[in-house]
Coordinates of C-alpha atoms in Angstrom, one line a residue:
M1 CA 82.6 72.8 40.1
S2 CA 86.2 71.9 41.0
S3 CA 86.3 74.6 43.7
A4 CA 83.2 72.9 45.3
V5 CA 85.0 69.5 45.3
Q6 CA 88.0 71.1 46.9
V7 CA 85.9 72.5 49.7
V8 CA 84.3 69.2 50.3
E9 CA 87.7 67.4 50.4
K10 CA 89.0 70.0 52.8
S11 CA 86.1 69.5 55.2
R12 CA 86.5 65.7 55.4
P13 CA 89.4 65.6 57.7
V14 CA 87.6 67.9 60.1
V15 CA 84.6 65.4 60.3
V16 CA 87.0 62.5 60.9
R17 CA 88.9 64.5 63.5
R18 CA 85.6 65.4 65.4
R19 CA 84.6 61.8 65.4
A20 CA 88.0 60.8 66.7
E21 CA 87.5 63.3 69.5
V22 CA 84.1 62.1 70.4
A23 CA 85.0 58.4 70.5
P24 CA 87.2 58.4 73.6
T25 CA 84.6 60.4 75.6
R26 CA 82.1 57.6 74.9
K27 CA 84.5 55.0 76.1
V28 CA 85.1 56.9 79.3
D29 CA 81.4 57.1 79.9
V30 CA 80.9 53.4 79.4
S31 CA 83.8 52.5 81.7
R32 CA 82.3 54.8 84.3
V33 CA 78.9 53.0 84.0
L34 CA 80.7 49.6 84.3
R35 CA 82.6 50.7 87.4
A36 CA 79.4 52.0 89.0
V37 CA 77.6 48.8 88.2
A38 CA 80.4 46.8 89.6
L39 CA 80.6 48.8 92.8
L40 CA 76.8 48.5 93.3
A41 CA 77.0 44.7 92.8
W42 CA 79.8 44.5 95.3
R43 CA 77.9 46.6 97.8
I44 CA 75.0 44.2 97.5
F45 CA 77.1 41.1 97.4
K46 CA 79.1 41.8 100.7
P47 CA 76.1 41.9 103.1
T48 CA 74.3 39.1 101.2
F49 CA 77.4 36.9 101.5
A50 CA 77.8 37.6 105.2
I51 CA 74.2 36.9 106.0
G52 CA 74.3 33.8 103.8
L53 CA 77.4 32.5 105.7
L54 CA 75.7 33.1 109.0
V55 CA 72.6 31.2 107.9
A56 CA 74.7 28.3 106.6
I57 CA 76.6 28.0 109.9
W58 CA 73.3 28.2 111.8
E59 CA 71.9 25.4 109.6
A60 CA 74.9 23.2 109.8
A61 CA 75.9 23.5 113.5
P62 CA 72.9 21.7 114.9
R63 CA 72.8 19.1 112.1
F64 CA 76.5 18.1 112.6
G65 CA 76.1 18.0 116.4
L66 CA 78.2 21.0 117.2
V67 CA 75.3 22.4 119.3
D68 CA 72.3 20.8 120.8
E69 CA 69.5 20.8 118.2
V70 CA 66.9 21.1 121.0
F71 CA 68.2 24.5 122.1
L72 CA 69.3 25.8 118.7
P73 CA 67.2 24.3 116.0
P74 CA 68.4 24.5 112.3
F75 CA 67.6 27.7 110.5
S76 CA 65.2 25.9 108.2
T77 CA 63.2 24.8 111.2
V78 CA 63.1 28.3 112.6
A79 CA 62.1 29.6 109.1
Q80 CA 59.3 27.2 109.0
A81 CA 58.1 28.3 112.4
F82 CA 58.3 32.0 111.3
V83 CA 56.2 31.1 108.1
D84 CA 53.6 29.2 110.3
L85 CA 53.3 32.2 112.6
V86 CA 52.8 34.5 109.7
E87 CA 50.2 32.3 108.1
T88 CA 48.1 32.0 111.3
G89 CA 48.3 35.7 111.8
Q90 CA 50.0 35.5 115.2
M91 CA 53.2 37.2 114.0
W92 CA 51.4 40.2 112.6
E93 CA 49.4 40.5 115.8
H94 CA 52.6 40.6 118.0
V95 CA 54.5 42.8 115.5
S96 CA 51.7 45.3 115.1
T97 CA 51.3 45.6 118.9
S98 CA 55.0 46.2 119.5
L99 CA 55.3 48.5 116.6
T100 CA 52.4 50.6 117.8
R101 CA 53.8 50.9 121.3
S102 CA 57.3 51.7 120.0
A103 CA 56.2 54.2 117.4
T104 CA 54.0 56.1 119.9
G105 CA 56.6 56.4 122.5
F106 CA 59.3 57.3 119.9
S107 CA 57.1 60.0 118.3
L108 CA 56.4 61.6 121.7
A109 CA 60.1 61.5 122.6
L110 CA 61.0 63.1 119.2
A111 CA 58.4 65.8 119.6
V112 CA 59.7 66.8 123.0
A113 CA 63.5 66.2 122.8
I114 CA 64.3 68.3 119.7
P115 CA 62.7 71.5 121.0
V116 CA 64.1 71.0 124.5
G117 CA 67.6 70.3 123.0
V118 CA 67.5 73.4 120.8
A119 CA 66.4 75.5 123.8
I120 CA 69.2 74.1 126.0
A121 CA 71.8 74.6 123.3
W122 CA 70.8 78.1 122.4
Y123 CA 69.7 79.7 125.6
R124 CA 72.1 79.7 128.6
P125 CA 69.5 80.2 131.3
V126 CA 67.5 77.2 130.1
A127 CA 70.6 75.1 130.1
D128 CA 71.6 76.2 133.7
F129 CA 68.1 75.4 134.9
L130 CA 67.6 72.0 133.3
N131 CA 71.1 70.5 133.2
P132 CA 71.1 69.2 136.8
I133 CA 67.9 67.4 136.3
L134 CA 68.9 66.0 133.0
E135 CA 72.3 64.8 134.3
L136 CA 70.5 63.0 137.1
F137 CA 68.1 61.1 134.9
R138 CA 70.2 60.4 131.9
N139 CA 72.5 58.3 134.0
T140 CA 69.7 56.1 135.2
A141 CA 69.0 53.1 133.0
A142 CA 65.5 52.9 131.6
L143 CA 65.0 49.3 132.7
A144 CA 65.9 50.2 136.2
L145 CA 62.8 52.4 136.3
L146 CA 60.5 49.8 134.9
P147 CA 59.1 48.8 138.3
V148 CA 58.5 52.5 139.1
F149 CA 56.6 53.0 135.8
I150 CA 54.4 49.9 136.5
L151 CA 53.7 51.0 140.1
I152 CA 52.7 54.6 139.1
L153 CA 51.1 53.9 135.7
G154 CA 49.9 50.3 136.0
I155 CA 50.8 47.3 134.0
G156 CA 48.9 48.4 130.8
E157 CA 49.9 50.3 127.7
T158 CA 50.7 53.6 129.5
S159 CA 53.7 52.3 131.4
K160 CA 55.2 50.6 128.4
I161 CA 54.9 53.7 126.2
A162 CA 56.2 55.9 129.0
L163 CA 59.3 53.7 129.3
V164 CA 59.9 54.0 125.5
V165 CA 59.6 57.7 125.8
Y166 CA 62.1 57.8 128.6
A167 CA 64.6 55.5 126.8
S168 CA 64.3 57.5 123.5
F169 CA 64.3 60.9 124.9
F170 CA 68.0 61.2 126.0
P171 CA 69.8 60.1 122.8
I172 CA 67.8 62.6 120.8
L173 CA 68.2 65.4 123.3
L174 CA 71.9 65.0 123.7
N175 CA 72.7 64.8 120.0
T176 CA 70.4 67.8 119.3
I177 CA 72.4 69.8 121.8
T178 CA 75.6 68.7 120.3
G179 CA 74.4 69.4 116.7
V180 CA 73.1 73.0 117.5
R181 CA 76.2 73.9 119.5
T182 CA 78.6 72.8 116.8
V183 CA 77.0 74.8 114.0
D184 CA 79.7 76.9 112.2
P185 CA 79.6 80.4 113.8
L186 CA 80.4 81.9 110.4
L187 CA 77.1 80.6 109.0
I188 CA 75.2 82.2 111.8
K189 CA 77.0 85.5 111.5
S190 CA 76.4 85.5 107.7
A191 CA 72.7 84.8 108.2
V192 CA 72.4 87.5 110.8
S193 CA 74.2 90.0 108.6
L194 CA 71.7 89.2 105.8
G195 CA 68.9 90.2 108.2
F196 CA 67.5 86.7 109.1
S197 CA 64.9 86.7 111.9
P198 CA 65.5 84.3 114.8
I199 CA 62.9 81.9 113.5
R200 CA 64.3 82.0 109.9
L201 CA 67.8 81.6 111.3
F202 CA 66.8 78.3 113.0
Q203 CA 64.8 77.1 110.0
K204 CA 67.3 77.9 107.3
V205 CA 70.7 77.6 109.1
I206 CA 70.9 75.9 112.5
L207 CA 68.5 73.1 112.0
P208 CA 69.8 72.0 108.6
A209 CA 73.4 72.1 109.8
A210 CA 72.4 70.1 112.9
V211 CA 70.5 67.4 111.0
P212 CA 73.3 64.8 110.8
S213 CA 73.9 64.9 114.6
I214 CA 70.2 64.9 115.4
F215 CA 69.6 61.9 113.1
T216 CA 72.4 60.0 114.9
G217 CA 70.5 60.5 118.1
V218 CA 67.2 59.6 116.4
R219 CA 68.7 56.3 115.1
M220 CA 70.0 55.5 118.6
A221 CA 66.7 56.3 120.1
A222 CA 64.9 54.1 117.6
A223 CA 67.0 51.1 118.5
S224 CA 66.5 51.8 122.2
S225 CA 62.8 52.2 121.8
I226 CA 62.5 48.6 120.4
L227 CA 64.9 47.0 122.8
V228 CA 63.5 48.5 125.9
L229 CA 59.9 47.8 124.8
I230 CA 60.8 44.1 124.2
A231 CA 62.2 43.8 127.7
A232 CA 59.1 45.5 129.1
E233 CA 56.8 43.1 127.2
M234 CA 58.6 40.2 128.7
V235 CA 57.6 41.4 132.2
G236 CA 54.0 42.1 131.8
A237 CA 52.0 41.9 128.5
R238 CA 49.6 39.7 126.7
A239 CA 50.8 40.6 123.2
G240 CA 54.0 41.8 121.5
L241 CA 57.2 40.3 120.4
G242 CA 58.6 40.3 123.9
Y243 CA 55.6 38.4 125.1
L244 CA 55.9 36.0 122.1
I245 CA 59.5 35.2 123.0
T246 CA 58.8 34.7 126.7
A247 CA 55.8 32.6 126.1
A248 CA 57.5 30.4 123.5
Q249 CA 60.4 29.8 125.9
Q250 CA 58.2 29.0 128.8
N251 CA 56.2 26.5 126.6
F252 CA 59.4 25.1 125.2
Q253 CA 58.5 26.2 121.7
I254 CA 62.0 27.0 120.8
P255 CA 61.6 27.6 117.1
N256 CA 58.9 30.1 117.8
M257 CA 61.2 31.8 120.2
Y258 CA 63.9 32.2 117.6
A259 CA 61.3 33.3 115.1
G260 CA 60.3 36.1 117.4
I261 CA 64.0 37.1 117.7
I262 CA 64.3 37.2 113.9
A263 CA 61.2 39.4 113.7
I264 CA 62.8 41.9 116.1
S265 CA 65.9 42.1 113.9
L266 CA 63.9 42.6 110.8
L267 CA 61.8 45.3 112.5
G268 CA 65.0 47.1 113.7
L269 CA 66.6 46.9 110.2
S270 CA 63.4 48.3 108.6
F271 CA 63.3 51.1 111.1
N272 CA 66.9 52.0 110.7
G273 CA 66.7 51.9 106.9
L274 CA 63.7 54.3 106.9
L275 CA 65.6 56.7 109.1
V276 CA 68.7 56.5 106.9
A277 CA 66.7 57.3 103.8
L278 CA 64.9 60.2 105.5
E279 CA 68.3 61.6 106.7
R280 CA 69.8 61.4 103.2
R281 CA 66.7 63.3 101.9
L282 CA 66.9 66.0 104.5
S283 CA 70.7 66.3 104.1
R284 CA 70.7 66.4 100.2
W285 CA 71.6 70.1 100.3
R286 CA 75.1 69.2 101.6
A287 CA 76.0 67.4 98.3
E288 CA 74.8 70.2 96.1
P289 CA 77.9 72.5 96.1
S290 CA 80.1 69.6 95.0
R291 CA 78.3 68.9 91.8

């Protein structure tokens, strides 16, 4: 009986020691969680504070007479005009029209520019043949060709979509060429030595490695597609955000004009956020080795 008691007494310090060893680990985990929460809160607070400051200045400047209230209404007036346009359905009509045109042209440019960029970067004869033509057109501004598109394709939807395709094509193309040409040669040699076919080589090595550069071009093209389309809608259209802004300015509905500008900003932010999320998903493999 006494021997059993001695065994129990000897084992007690071990339990205490193990608990003492576990306790600091739990504290470290809690501190990490707190730091992560604080970092997340700071990341959310910074842009919120900047936007809030801009809105406050916008609201105060006309009311204190720093700018003419007729030409720059307070933010609350513009916000009310935005809400009124949403409630009447006009905002959705213009946003959906612009979004359809922009998405159609952007998708066509994406479908053409990436294969052409890969072909130019990978095959020297294709690059030698197409480079002179591409150099000629990529230095010509899209809006400079707007009258040409209207003359050839008419003032309807086709000319606007074609203009978006033209504006979106070159950022995607050039960044695809850069991304494919800067792939680590060691990765390519390793894949070839493992017996990868050309198709599998593109699928498993070249395209994944070129994704960051390609998405840089895609995000630039997304911004260009919206901006160029808005300018085209200001010239000849009966619907769209560009038409909304021009019509409001001509009819001296200044709050509606600023509401259209805010809608363009929100549309651009949404488009960019979607592309950033997609890029992170496709580039997730880059973070795996560091885990």
